[in-house]
Structure formats: structure tokens, C-alpha cells
CSV table of C-alpha atoms and ligand atoms in Angstrom, one decimal:
chain,number,residue,atom,x,y,z
A,1,MET,CA,21.7,10.8,32.7
A,2,THR,CA,20.3,10.4,36.2
A,3,GLU,CA,19.0,13.5,38.0
A,4,LYS,CA,16.6,14.3,40.8
A,5,GLN,CA,14.7,11.6,42.6
A,6,PHE,CA,11.1,10.8,43.5
A,7,GLU,CA,10.3,8.9,46.6
A,8,LEU,CA,7.5,6.3,46.7
A,9,ILE,CA,6.2,5.6,50.2
A,10,ASP,CA,4.1,2.7,51.3
A,11,ARG,CA,2.0,4.4,54.0
A,12,ALA,CA,1.1,1.1,55.7
A,13,THR,CA,4.7,0.0,56.3
A,14,GLU,CA,6.5,3.3,56.0
A,15,ARG,CA,8.9,1.5,53.6
A,16,LYS,CA,10.3,3.8,50.9
A,17,SER,CA,11.8,3.6,47.5
A,18,GLU,CA,14.0,6.3,45.9
A,19,LEU,CA,13.1,6.6,42.2
A,20,PRO,CA,15.8,8.4,40.1
A,21,VAL,CA,14.7,10.4,37.1
A,22,ARG,CA,16.5,9.7,33.9
A,23,THR,CA,16.7,12.3,31.2
A,24,GLY,CA,17.3,11.8,27.5
A,25,THR,CA,18.7,14.3,25.0
A,26,ILE,CA,15.1,15.6,24.3
A,27,GLY,CA,11.6,14.6,25.3
A,28,PRO,CA,10.1,13.8,28.6
A,29,ALA,CA,12.2,12.4,31.4
A,30,VAL,CA,11.4,8.9,32.8
A,31,VAL,CA,11.1,7.7,36.3
A,32,ASP,CA,13.4,4.6,36.8
A,33,ILE,CA,11.2,2.2,38.8
A,34,SER,CA,13.7,-0.7,38.8
A,35,SER,CA,14.2,-0.6,42.6
A,36,ILE,CA,10.5,-0.6,43.6
A,37,ASN,CA,10.2,-4.4,43.7
A,38,LYS,CA,13.2,-4.8,45.9
A,39,ASP,CA,12.2,-1.9,48.1
A,40,LEU,CA,8.4,-2.3,48.3
A,41,GLY,CA,7.6,-5.7,46.7
A,42,LEU,CA,5.6,-3.9,44.0
A,43,PHE,CA,5.4,-4.1,40.2
A,44,THR,CA,3.8,-1.3,38.0
A,45,TYR,CA,0.6,-1.6,36.0
A,46,ASP,CA,0.5,-0.1,32.5
A,47,PRO,CA,-1.7,-1.9,30.1
A,48,GLY,CA,-0.8,-1.2,26.5
A,49,PHE,CA,2.6,0.2,27.7
A,50,GLY,CA,1.2,3.7,27.2
A,51,LEU,CA,3.6,5.2,29.8
A,52,THR,CA,6.4,2.7,29.9
A,53,ALA,CA,9.8,3.3,28.3
A,54,ALA,CA,11.0,-0.3,27.8
A,55,THR,CA,14.4,0.8,26.5
A,56,GLU,CA,16.8,3.6,25.8
A,57,SER,CA,17.2,4.3,22.1
A,58,ARG,CA,19.1,6.7,19.9
A,59,ILE,CA,17.3,6.0,16.7
A,60,THR,CA,14.0,7.9,16.3
A,61,TYR,CA,12.4,10.7,18.3
A,62,ILE,CA,8.7,11.6,18.2
A,63,ASP,CA,7.0,14.6,19.9
A,64,GLY,CA,3.4,13.7,19.0
A,65,ASP,CA,1.9,16.9,20.4
A,66,ALA,CA,4.2,19.1,18.4
A,67,GLY,CA,4.1,16.9,15.2
A,68,VAL,CA,7.8,16.2,15.3
A,69,LEU,CA,9.5,13.1,13.9
A,70,LEU,CA,13.3,12.9,13.8
A,71,TYR,CA,15.4,10.0,12.4
A,72,ARG,CA,18.8,10.1,14.2
A,73,GLY,CA,18.0,13.8,14.8
A,74,TYR,CA,17.1,14.7,11.3
A,75,PRO,CA,13.5,16.0,10.7
A,76,VAL,CA,11.5,13.6,8.5
A,77,GLU,CA,10.3,16.5,6.4
A,78,GLN,CA,14.0,17.3,5.4
A,79,LEU,CA,14.7,13.7,4.7
A,80,ALA,CA,11.6,13.4,2.6
A,81,GLU,CA,12.5,16.4,0.6
A,82,LYS,CA,16.3,15.9,0.1
A,83,SER,CA,17.2,12.3,0.9
A,84,SER,CA,16.6,8.8,-0.6
A,85,PHE,CA,15.4,5.6,1.0
A,86,MET,CA,18.8,4.0,0.8
A,87,GLU,CA,20.4,7.0,2.5
A,88,VAL,CA,17.7,7.0,5.2
A,89,ALA,CA,18.3,3.2,5.7
A,90,TYR,CA,22.0,3.9,6.2
A,91,LEU,CA,21.2,6.7,8.6
A,92,LEU,CA,18.8,4.6,10.7
A,93,LEU,CA,21.2,1.6,10.8
A,94,LEU,CA,24.5,3.4,11.4
A,95,GLY,CA,23.5,6.7,13.0
A,96,GLU,CA,25.0,9.2,10.5
A,97,LEU,CA,24.4,10.3,7.0
A,98,PRO,CA,26.8,8.5,4.6
A,99,SER,CA,29.4,10.1,2.5
A,100,ARG,CA,28.9,9.5,-1.3
A,101,LYS,CA,31.4,6.6,-1.1
A,102,GLN,CA,29.8,5.0,2.0
A,103,LEU,CA,26.4,5.3,0.3
A,104,GLU,CA,27.6,3.6,-2.9
A,105,GLY,CA,29.2,0.8,-0.8
A,106,PHE,CA,26.0,0.3,1.2
A,107,SER,CA,23.6,0.4,-1.8
A,108,GLY,CA,26.0,-1.9,-3.6
A,109,SER,CA,25.9,-4.4,-0.8
A,110,ILE,CA,22.1,-4.3,-0.7
A,111,ARG,CA,21.9,-4.9,-4.5
A,112,TYR,CA,24.3,-7.8,-4.2
A,113,HIS,CA,21.9,-9.6,-1.8
A,114,THR,CA,18.6,-9.2,-3.7
A,115,MET,CA,18.2,-12.8,-4.9
A,116,ILE,CA,16.6,-15.4,-2.6
A,117,ASN,CA,17.5,-19.1,-2.5
A,118,GLU,CA,15.6,-20.9,-5.2
A,119,THR,CA,14.3,-23.4,-2.7
A,120,LEU,CA,12.7,-20.6,-0.7
A,121,LEU,CA,10.8,-19.7,-3.8
A,122,ARG,CA,9.1,-23.1,-3.9
A,123,PHE,CA,7.6,-22.4,-0.5
A,124,PHE,CA,5.1,-20.1,-2.2
A,125,ASN,CA,3.6,-23.1,-4.0
A,126,GLY,CA,2.4,-24.3,-0.6
A,127,PHE,CA,0.0,-21.3,-0.4
A,128,HIS,CA,-3.4,-21.1,-2.0
A,129,HIS,CA,-3.6,-18.4,-4.6
A,130,ASN,CA,-5.8,-16.2,-2.4
A,131,ALA,CA,-3.6,-16.4,0.7
A,132,HIS,CA,-3.1,-12.9,2.1
A,133,PRO,CA,0.4,-11.7,1.0
A,134,MET,CA,1.2,-10.7,4.6
A,135,ALA,CA,0.7,-14.3,5.6
A,136,MET,CA,3.1,-15.4,2.9
A,137,VAL,CA,5.7,-12.8,3.6
A,138,SER,CA,5.7,-13.5,7.3
A,139,ALA,CA,6.1,-17.2,6.7
A,140,VAL,CA,8.8,-16.9,4.1
A,141,VAL,CA,10.8,-14.4,6.2
A,142,ALA,CA,10.5,-16.8,9.2
A,143,SER,CA,11.7,-19.6,6.9
A,144,MET,CA,14.9,-17.6,6.1
A,145,SER,CA,16.0,-18.5,9.6
A,146,ALA,CA,16.3,-22.1,8.3
A,147,PHE,CA,18.7,-21.0,5.6
A,148,TYR,CA,20.8,-18.8,7.8
A,149,HIS,CA,20.8,-20.5,11.2
A,150,ASP,CA,24.1,-22.2,11.9
A,151,THR,CA,26.0,-19.4,10.1
A,152,MET,CA,24.3,-16.7,12.1
A,153,ASP,CA,26.1,-15.6,15.3
A,154,ILE,CA,24.1,-12.7,16.7
A,155,HIS,CA,27.1,-11.6,18.8
A,156,ASN,CA,29.3,-11.2,15.8
A,157,PRO,CA,29.0,-7.6,14.4
A,158,ARG,CA,30.0,-8.6,10.9
A,159,GLN,CA,27.4,-11.3,10.8
A,160,ARG,CA,24.8,-8.9,12.1
A,161,GLU,CA,25.7,-6.5,9.3
A,162,ILE,CA,25.4,-9.3,6.7
A,163,PHE,CA,22.0,-10.2,8.2
A,164,ALA,CA,20.9,-6.5,8.0
A,165,HIS,CA,21.9,-6.2,4.3
A,166,ARG,CA,20.4,-9.5,3.4
A,167,ILE,CA,17.0,-8.9,4.9
A,168,ILE,CA,16.7,-5.3,3.6
A,169,ALA,CA,17.8,-6.6,0.1
A,170,LYS,CA,15.5,-9.7,0.1
A,171,ILE,CA,12.3,-8.4,1.6
A,172,PRO,CA,11.2,-6.7,-1.7
A,173,THR,CA,12.0,-9.9,-3.6
A,174,ILE,CA,9.9,-11.9,-1.1
A,175,ALA,CA,7.1,-9.3,-1.3
A,176,ALA,CA,7.0,-9.4,-5.1
A,177,ALA,CA,7.1,-13.2,-5.1
A,178,ALA,CA,4.0,-13.2,-2.8
A,179,HIS,CA,2.2,-10.8,-5.2
A,180,LYS,CA,3.2,-12.9,-8.3
A,181,HIS,CA,1.9,-16.0,-6.6
A,182,SER,CA,-1.4,-14.3,-5.9
A,183,LEU,CA,-1.7,-13.5,-9.6
A,184,GLY,CA,-0.6,-16.9,-10.8
A,185,GLN,CA,2.2,-15.2,-12.7
A,186,PRO,CA,5.9,-16.3,-12.9
A,187,PHE,CA,8.2,-14.9,-10.4
A,188,ILE,CA,10.4,-12.1,-11.7
A,189,TYR,CA,14.0,-12.1,-10.7
A,190,PRO,CA,15.6,-8.9,-9.3
A,191,ARG,CA,17.6,-6.6,-11.5
A,192,ASN,CA,20.6,-5.3,-9.7
A,193,ASP,CA,21.2,-2.5,-12.2
A,194,LEU,CA,18.1,-0.8,-10.8
A,195,GLY,CA,17.7,1.2,-7.7
A,196,TYR,CA,15.9,-0.2,-4.6
A,197,CYS,CA,12.4,1.0,-5.5
A,198,SER,CA,12.7,0.6,-9.2
A,199,ASN,CA,13.7,-3.0,-8.7
A,200,ALA,CA,10.8,-3.5,-6.4
A,201,LEU,CA,8.4,-2.2,-9.1
A,202,HIS,CA,10.1,-4.3,-11.7
A,203,MET,CA,9.7,-7.5,-9.7
A,204,LEU,CA,6.0,-6.6,-8.9
A,205,PHE,CA,4.9,-5.6,-12.4
A,206,ALA,CA,7.2,-7.1,-15.1
A,207,VAL,CA,6.2,-10.2,-17.0
A,208,PRO,CA,8.6,-12.5,-18.9
A,209,CYS,CA,6.8,-12.1,-22.2
A,210,GLU,CA,7.2,-8.3,-22.8
A,211,PRO,CA,9.5,-5.5,-21.9
A,212,TYR,CA,8.8,-3.5,-18.8
A,213,GLN,CA,9.8,0.1,-18.3
A,214,VAL,CA,9.9,1.2,-14.7
A,215,ASP,CA,7.8,4.4,-14.3
A,216,SER,CA,10.2,7.0,-12.7
A,217,VAL,CA,7.2,8.8,-11.1
A,218,ALA,CA,6.1,5.6,-9.4
A,219,ALA,CA,9.6,4.8,-8.3
A,220,GLU,CA,10.1,8.3,-6.8
A,221,ALA,CA,6.7,8.1,-5.0
A,222,LEU,CA,7.6,4.7,-3.5
A,223,ASP,CA,11.0,6.0,-2.4
A,224,LEU,CA,9.3,8.8,-0.5
A,225,LEU,CA,6.7,6.5,1.0
A,226,PHE,CA,9.5,4.2,2.2
A,227,ILE,CA,11.3,7.1,3.8
A,228,LEU,CA,8.2,8.0,5.7
A,229,HIS,CA,7.5,4.4,6.8
A,230,ALA,CA,11.1,3.5,7.7
A,231,ASP,CA,10.8,3.9,11.5
A,232,HIS,CA,8.5,5.1,14.3
A,233,GLU,CA,10.4,4.3,17.5
A,234,GLN,CA,8.9,1.7,19.8
A,235,ASN,CA,5.7,1.0,17.9
A,236,ALA,CA,3.9,-2.4,18.3
A,237,SER,CA,5.8,-4.2,15.5
A,238,THR,CA,9.2,-2.8,16.5
A,239,SER,CA,8.6,-3.7,20.1
A,240,THR,CA,7.6,-7.2,18.9
A,241,VAL,CA,10.9,-7.5,17.0
A,242,ARG,CA,12.8,-6.4,20.1
A,243,LEU,CA,10.9,-8.8,22.4
A,244,ALA,CA,11.3,-11.8,20.1
A,245,GLY,CA,15.0,-10.8,19.4
A,246,SER,CA,15.7,-10.4,23.2
A,247,THR,CA,15.4,-14.1,23.6
A,248,GLY,CA,18.3,-14.6,21.3
A,249,ALA,CA,16.0,-15.9,18.6
A,250,ASN,CA,17.2,-16.0,15.0
A,251,PRO,CA,16.8,-12.4,13.7
A,252,TYR,CA,14.9,-13.5,10.6
A,253,ALA,CA,12.3,-15.1,13.0
A,254,ALA,CA,12.2,-11.9,15.0
A,255,ILE,CA,11.6,-9.8,11.8
A,256,SER,CA,8.8,-12.3,10.8
A,257,ALA,CA,7.2,-11.6,14.2
A,258,GLY,CA,7.4,-7.9,13.3
A,259,VAL,CA,5.6,-8.5,10.0
A,260,SER,CA,2.8,-10.4,11.8
A,261,ALA,CA,2.4,-7.6,14.3
A,262,LEU,CA,2.3,-5.0,11.6
A,263,TRP,CA,-0.5,-6.7,9.8
A,264,GLY,CA,-3.2,-5.8,12.4
A,265,PRO,CA,-5.6,-3.0,11.3
A,266,ALA,CA,-4.8,-1.0,14.5
A,267,HIS,CA,-1.2,-0.8,13.1
A,268,GLY,CA,0.1,-1.2,9.6
A,269,GLY,CA,-2.9,-3.0,8.3
A,270,ALA,CA,-4.8,0.3,8.6
A,271,ASN,CA,-3.7,1.3,5.1
A,272,GLU,CA,-5.6,-1.5,3.6
A,273,ALA,CA,-8.6,-0.9,5.9
A,274,VAL,CA,-8.7,2.9,5.0
A,275,LEU,CA,-9.3,2.1,1.3
A,276,SER,CA,-12.0,-0.4,2.1
A,277,MET,CA,-13.6,2.1,4.5
A,278,LEU,CA,-13.6,4.9,1.9
A,279,GLU,CA,-15.2,2.6,-0.6
A,280,GLN,CA,-17.7,1.6,2.0
A,281,ILE,CA,-18.6,5.2,2.7
A,282,GLY,CA,-18.8,5.7,-1.0
A,283,SER,CA,-19.9,9.3,-1.2
A,284,VAL,CA,-19.7,12.6,0.7
A,285,ASP,CA,-23.4,12.3,1.5
A,286,ASN,CA,-22.6,9.3,3.7
A,287,ILE,CA,-19.8,10.8,5.8
A,288,ALA,CA,-22.1,12.0,8.6
A,289,LYS,CA,-23.6,8.5,9.0
A,290,TYR,CA,-20.1,6.9,9.2
A,291,LEU,CA,-18.8,9.6,11.6
A,292,ALA,CA,-21.7,8.9,13.8
A,293,MET,CA,-20.9,5.2,13.7
A,294,ALA,CA,-17.2,5.9,14.5
A,295,LYS,CA,-18.4,7.8,17.6
A,296,ASP,CA,-20.7,5.1,18.7
A,297,LYS,CA,-18.7,2.6,20.8
A,298,SER,CA,-21.3,-0.2,20.3
A,299,SER,CA,-20.8,-0.1,16.5
A,300,HIS,CA,-17.1,-1.3,16.7
A,301,PHE,CA,-16.5,0.9,13.7
A,302,ARG,CA,-13.5,3.2,13.9
A,303,LEU,CA,-12.4,5.8,11.4
A,304,MET,CA,-9.4,3.9,10.0
A,305,GLY,CA,-6.3,6.0,9.4
A,306,PHE,CA,-7.3,8.3,12.3
A,307,GLY,CA,-5.8,8.4,15.7
A,308,HIS,CA,-2.4,7.4,17.0
A,309,ARG,CA,-1.1,6.4,20.4
A,310,VAL,CA,1.9,8.8,20.1
A,311,SER,CA,1.0,11.3,17.3
A,312,THR,CA,-1.6,13.4,19.0
A,313,ASN,CA,-1.3,16.2,16.6
A,314,PHE,CA,-1.1,16.3,12.8
A,315,ASP,CA,1.4,13.5,12.0
A,316,PRO,CA,4.1,15.1,9.8
A,317,ARG,CA,4.1,12.0,7.6
A,318,ALA,CA,0.4,12.3,6.9
A,319,LYS,CA,0.9,15.9,5.9
A,320,ILE,CA,3.6,15.0,3.4
A,321,ILE,CA,1.6,12.1,2.0
A,322,ARG,CA,-1.5,14.2,1.6
A,323,GLU,CA,0.4,16.8,-0.3
A,324,MET,CA,2.1,14.1,-2.3
A,325,CYS,CA,-1.2,12.5,-3.3
A,326,HIS,CA,-2.2,15.3,-5.7
A,327,LYS,CA,1.3,15.6,-7.2
A,328,VAL,CA,1.6,11.9,-7.9
A,329,LEU,CA,-1.9,11.6,-9.3
A,330,VAL,CA,-1.3,14.6,-11.6
A,331,ARG,CA,2.2,13.3,-12.7
A,332,LEU,CA,0.7,9.8,-13.4
A,333,GLY,CA,-2.0,11.5,-15.5
A,334,ARG,CA,-4.8,10.6,-13.2
A,335,PRO,CA,-5.6,13.9,-11.4
A,336,ASP,CA,-9.2,13.1,-10.6
A,337,ASN,CA,-9.5,10.5,-7.9
A,338,PRO,CA,-12.9,10.2,-6.2
A,339,LEU,CA,-11.4,8.4,-3.2
A,340,LEU,CA,-8.9,11.2,-2.6
A,341,GLU,CA,-11.7,13.8,-2.8
A,342,LEU,CA,-13.7,11.7,-0.3
A,343,ALA,CA,-10.7,11.3,2.0
A,344,LEU,CA,-10.1,15.1,2.0
A,345,ARG,CA,-13.7,15.9,2.8
A,346,LEU,CA,-13.8,13.2,5.5
A,347,GLU,CA,-10.7,14.6,7.1
A,348,GLU,CA,-12.1,18.2,6.9
A,349,ILE,CA,-15.3,17.2,8.6
A,350,ALA,CA,-13.7,15.0,11.2
A,351,LEU,CA,-11.2,17.6,12.2
A,352,LYS,CA,-14.1,20.0,13.0
A,353,ASP,CA,-15.9,17.4,15.0
A,354,GLU,CA,-15.8,17.8,18.8
A,355,TYR,CA,-15.4,14.0,19.3
A,356,PHE,CA,-12.2,14.0,17.2
A,357,ILE,CA,-10.9,17.3,18.5
A,358,SER,CA,-11.3,16.4,22.2
A,359,ARG,CA,-9.5,13.1,21.7
A,360,LYS,CA,-6.8,14.6,19.5
A,361,LEU,CA,-7.6,12.2,16.7
A,362,TYR,CA,-5.8,13.3,13.5
A,363,PRO,CA,-5.1,11.5,10.2
A,364,ASN,CA,-2.2,9.2,10.6
A,365,VAL,CA,0.4,7.9,8.1
A,366,ASP,CA,-2.0,5.3,6.7
A,367,PHE,CA,-4.9,7.7,5.9
A,368,TYR,CA,-3.6,8.7,2.5
A,369,SER,CA,-0.8,6.2,1.6
A,370,GLY,CA,-3.2,3.6,0.1
A,371,ILE,CA,-4.4,6.2,-2.5
A,372,ILE,CA,-0.8,6.5,-3.7
A,373,TYR,CA,-0.2,2.8,-3.7
A,374,SER,CA,-3.4,2.3,-5.7
A,375,ALA,CA,-2.4,5.0,-8.2
A,376,ILE,CA,0.9,3.2,-8.9
A,377,GLY,CA,-0.9,-0.1,-9.4
A,378,ILE,CA,-0.3,-1.8,-6.2
A,379,PRO,CA,-3.3,-3.9,-5.1
A,380,ARG,CA,-4.9,-3.3,-1.7
A,381,SER,CA,-3.8,-6.6,-0.2
A,382,MET,CA,-0.2,-5.6,-0.9
A,383,PHE,CA,-0.4,-2.2,0.9
A,384,THR,CA,0.8,-3.5,4.3
A,385,VAL,CA,3.4,-5.6,2.6
A,386,MET,CA,4.8,-2.4,1.1
A,387,PHE,CA,4.8,-0.8,4.6
A,388,ALA,CA,6.7,-3.9,5.8
A,389,ILE,CA,9.4,-3.5,3.2
A,390,ALA,CA,10.1,0.0,4.4
A,391,ARG,CA,9.7,-0.8,8.2
A,392,THR,CA,12.2,-3.7,7.9
A,393,VAL,CA,14.9,-1.0,8.0
A,394,GLY,CA,13.6,0.3,11.3
A,395,TRP,CA,13.1,-3.2,12.8
A,396,VAL,CA,16.7,-4.1,11.9
A,397,ALA,CA,18.1,-0.9,13.3
A,398,HIS,CA,16.3,-1.5,16.6
A,399,TRP,CA,17.3,-5.2,16.7
A,400,GLN,CA,20.9,-4.2,16.1
A,401,GLU,CA,20.8,-1.5,18.8
A,402,MET,CA,19.3,-4.0,21.3
A,403,ILE,CA,21.7,-6.9,20.5
A,404,SER,CA,24.8,-4.7,20.6
A,405,ASP,CA,23.8,-3.3,24.0
A,406,PRO,CA,25.8,-5.1,26.7
A,407,ALA,CA,22.9,-4.4,29.2
A,408,MET,CA,20.4,-6.2,27.0
A,409,ARG,CA,18.0,-8.5,29.0
A,410,ILE,CA,15.2,-10.7,27.8
A,411,GLY,CA,12.0,-8.8,27.5
A,412,ARG,CA,9.6,-10.2,30.1
A,413,PRO,CA,6.6,-8.1,31.2
A,414,ARG,CA,4.8,-8.8,34.5
A,415,GLN,CA,1.1,-9.0,35.2
A,416,LEU,CA,-1.6,-8.3,37.8
A,417,TYR,CA,-3.0,-11.8,38.4
A,418,THR,CA,-6.8,-11.8,38.8
A,419,GLY,CA,-7.5,-15.5,38.2
A,420,PRO,CA,-8.5,-18.1,40.8
A,421,THR,CA,-6.4,-18.5,44.0
A,422,ARG,CA,-4.9,-21.9,44.8
A,423,ARG,CA,-7.3,-24.8,44.7
A,424,ASP,CA,-7.1,-28.6,44.7
A,425,TYR,CA,-7.6,-30.8,41.6
A,426,ILE,CA,-11.1,-32.4,41.5
A,427,ASP,CA,-11.4,-35.9,40.0
A,428,ILE,CA,-13.5,-35.9,36.8
A,429,THR,CA,-16.1,-38.2,38.4
A,430,LYS,CA,-16.7,-35.7,41.1
A,431,ARG,CA,-17.2,-32.6,39.0
A,432,VAL,CA,-20.7,-31.2,38.4
B,1,LIG,N1,-12.1,6.3,15.3
B,1,LIG,C1,-13.0,6.6,16.4
B,1,LIG,N2,-12.6,6.7,17.7
B,1,LIG,C2,-11.3,6.6,17.9
B,1,LIG,C3,-10.4,6.3,16.9
B,1,LIG,C4,-10.8,6.2,15.6
B,1,LIG,N3,-10.0,5.9,14.6
B,1,LIG,N4,-9.2,6.1,17.5
B,1,LIG,C5,-9.3,6.3,18.8
B,1,LIG,N5,-10.6,6.6,19.1
B,1,LIG,C6,-11.2,6.9,20.4
B,1,LIG,C7,-11.4,5.7,21.3
B,1,LIG,O1,-12.6,5.1,21.1
B,1,LIG,C8,-11.2,6.3,22.6
B,1,LIG,O2,-12.4,7.0,23.0
B,1,LIG,P1,-12.8,7.1,24.5
B,1,LIG,O3,-11.8,8.0,25.2
B,1,LIG,O4,-14.2,7.8,24.5
B,1,LIG,O5,-12.9,5.7,25.1
B,1,LIG,C9,-10.1,7.4,22.4
B,1,LIG,O6,-10.3,7.8,21.0
B,1,LIG,C10,-8.7,6.9,22.7
B,1,LIG,O7,-8.5,5.8,21.9
B,1,LIG,P2,-7.6,4.5,22.3
B,1,LIG,O8,-8.1,3.3,21.5
B,1,LIG,O9,-7.6,4.5,23.8
B,1,LIG,O10,-6.2,5.0,21.7
B,1,LIG,P3,-5.0,4.1,21.5
B,1,LIG,O11,-3.8,4.9,21.6
B,1,LIG,O12,-5.0,2.9,22.4
B,1,LIG,O13,-5.1,3.6,20.0
B,1,LIG,C11,-5.0,3.5,17.6
B,1,LIG,C12,-4.5,4.1,18.9
B,1,LIG,C13,-5.0,2.0,17.7
B,1,LIG,C14,-4.1,3.9,16.5
B,1,LIG,C15,-6.5,4.0,17.4
B,1,LIG,O14,-6.5,5.4,17.3
B,1,LIG,C16,-7.2,3.4,16.2
B,1,LIG,O15,-7.7,2.3,16.3
B,1,LIG,N6,-7.1,4.0,15.0
B,1,LIG,C17,-7.7,3.4,13.8
B,1,LIG,C18,-6.7,2.4,13.2
B,1,LIG,C19,-5.5,3.1,12.6
B,1,LIG,O16,-5.6,4.0,11.8
B,1,LIG,N7,-4.3,2.6,12.9
B,1,LIG,C20,-3.0,3.0,12.3
B,1,LIG,C21,-2.2,3.7,13.3
B,1,LIG,S1,-0.7,4.3,12.5
B,1,LIG,C22,0.3,2.9,12.5
B,1,LIG,O17,0.3,2.1,13.3
B,1,LIG,C23,1.2,2.8,11.4
């Protein structure tokens, strides 16, 4: 919807540009600056895209100050309490909660696609055993574009749907294969009689020489973590998927770009970094020292799992995960977890500290998730991979939304050039 207008005036030339304001269904309105280059010969400058809405979207809404996160309008707290990851995946992809029949059809299709081409499995042998699983997952997901290239017409809705089901179904299989490769254990094939998370745990932990019983507590915990990680509107990895996909690139390649972007410690890699940090801090007695380091800009140390570009109040996902930590540890029979105790104390002290208060730095989704992943036996190097499994749903939903939009354009940011002005080439014999 377009409403009132702002006017931008170049005082030197008296040239003007009328800037319409566009309003969404909720949240702040945006100023549409698309005419200012034509009217005034200007571009805008917004490093880190802190203020720029790059797209319209109907998928996820965040009010960071109020601690609100809605998937297709539904509060994440309600989905975490009442829904399942498969249902949330359907909701994010298709916009509405499914009927029982629709959910069965959707889950059935996801189960049908869990196996990966045997040749793709051999790719893992090209990696050293200590390769980071995120590197393997990113490479193997990108390689899927080689298997589904000629058959993939991004303008065909049915082919897009098959792509969506394939990648959501296969990403746990690829993730588990990366884990098994790191351990030097044989790859475990998916079991299509199991639910999404139970199957993921089966592929991660089963071995061919003995029976494996999926722990229902672990499967439930994983399902809840996956719901909370499924989408977070235009975050760095989702924007990466959109940008790569906007070129018309094969969508598996675009998802692989998202996996790579997620890996960084400022984004999804923070869950791994949080656990390393807690171990580094070691004891409550050292918290003051590390908080001082986090406040000292010259130390390059940040409190991992704290702060968020958009969530500038308590992230509802962090609240749920924190509450869930105790329950899961008790149900798994491991109620005393020194790292959880340390994390709780660190949070308490940081939230009373003027530095964190004034900058609105709260625990984010990654602060507690690693403690749960650890408790269910997932090694630290796999934390971000688990995040990637869940976020694949969000990436696919955004890619679908973008590709099916007739107004889609290639993503192409501008720049403020500050390099040398035009100069003539100097022959190498004349350079000093
Ligand atoms: N520890 C200490 N200081 C911090 C932290 C932190 N974790 N986060 C931000 N700050 C400080 C900055 O130094 C800056 O201080 P200043 O105003 O004195 O210069 C101020 O808070 C604002 O920080 P920015 O870096 O400008 O905030 P930005 O929105 O660009 O960054 C980010 C957000 C990357 C998440 C940042 O808070 C951070 O690095 N956090 C730690 C890593 C992390 O947990 N990432 C996961 C995010 S959740 C996710 O992506 C799934």
C-alpha cells in the first residue's frame, strides 16, 4: 500500500524527488526511494543494510523491540508449544496451516525424497576426516545442482515444489553423512518409517553393527529447536540465498550459498562459538574478566550468543530454548550441567551491566541451543549444520517467494566509490 509522501530536495539545484511511503500489514512503513536516482542522480548509503528493506515479504515478521516473532502471522511461542517442524515447514512454504490430510501428503513427500544419489555419497571421500562439516554440507548441497540441473526449470511451479521437497528431505541425509565421514563410520541410510527428526537422529547415531533406538526426548527437543530456527526473515543467509537465486542460479547452488553465509560466527556459527566461549570462561569467577574483554573494543572478543541486529529485546526463541534446557537435561537424566549453570550466571550478570543494557544486547537464539545439542549427543562442529537443516525451510520459502514474484529483479547493490580517480597505465619499466 502506498500512502503519504516525503519530498527530498537538493538545495543546490532545487531539484526534488517525491518519495512515497509504503506500509505493510504491521511494522514500520518504508520510504520508497526508487525515484531518487532518476530525479536527483543519487543513490542511498546503508552499509550492512541496517535500514534497507530489499523486498516485500509475507513470510516472517519480527518486532525486535517487543520480542515478537511471527511465522505467517502465528507467534513462534504458540508454534513451539503446539506445532511440529513438518507443520511449520508447510506453513512457511505455503502460507497456511495444513489440514491433517495436507500434512500427511506433505510429510509423505518429504519422506519419499530422503535418499541421496549414491554417487553424491562418494563426494565425501574427497574430504579429509577433519574437514569442518559445514564445508562438506555446503559443497555437497552445491553439487546437487549437478544432479538436478537440466531437469530444473525455476519458472515451473511443480518443479519448484519438487526442489523444495527434495532439499528439505535430503539436507538431514547430507548432514548426517558429513558427521559419519568425520567419525570414519559407515554412512547410515534414511529410514522412511521415522519422523523427520527421529530419522535425522537415526542417521547421525546408528551404526550397522547394533540396533539403535531413537530417544523420543531427543527427537522432541530437536523438533522444537528446528521450529525455532526455521526462519528469521531477511537475515544474512536468507538474503544470500535471495541474492544468489535472483540471478536465476540453480536453487541448490543458492541454498549452498546460504549454508556458507550461515557458517560465520556472527550468524549461525555463533552456536558453536558460544560453547567454546563458555569452556574458555570455565568458571563463574572468570565472568568479570571476560565481560571486561567483551567491552574492550581492542580485544576483538565478543560475548558470543549475545546481541542481534533486529532482536533488540529478549529474543522469544532464546527464552523458549533457555526454559527447554532444564527440561531436556532432566528428561535425559543429566540435570546438572556446569555449562548451563555458567551460561545462566553469565546472562544474569551481563543483563545488569550498563554496557549491555545501553546497547540492548540480549541473549540470542544461539546462546543456549548448543547446550541442548550437546546433551543429545551432537558434537560441537555439527551445531551450525543442525541450524542449517532447520533454516533450509526458511531459505526455500524465501527463494520460492522471490522466484514466483513477477516483479523479481536481480539483486545488485550500489556503492560509494572511494578509490583512485581515472589515471593512465604506467609501463612496468617506469614504475618506482
Ligand atoms: N559482545 C560485546 N559487544 C557487542 C556484542 C557482543 N556480542 N554485540 C554487539 N556489541 C556492541 C558493539 O561492539 C557495538 O558497540 P559500540 O556501539 O560501542 O560500537 C554495539 O554493540 C552494536 O553492535 P554492532 O556490531 O554494530 O551490531 P550489529 O547489529 O552489526 O551486529 C551481531 C549484530 C553480529 C549479532 C553482534 O551482536 C554480534 O557479533 N554478536 C555475537 C555473535 C552472535 O551471537 N551472533 C549470532 C546472532 S543470531 C543469528 O544470526 C542466528
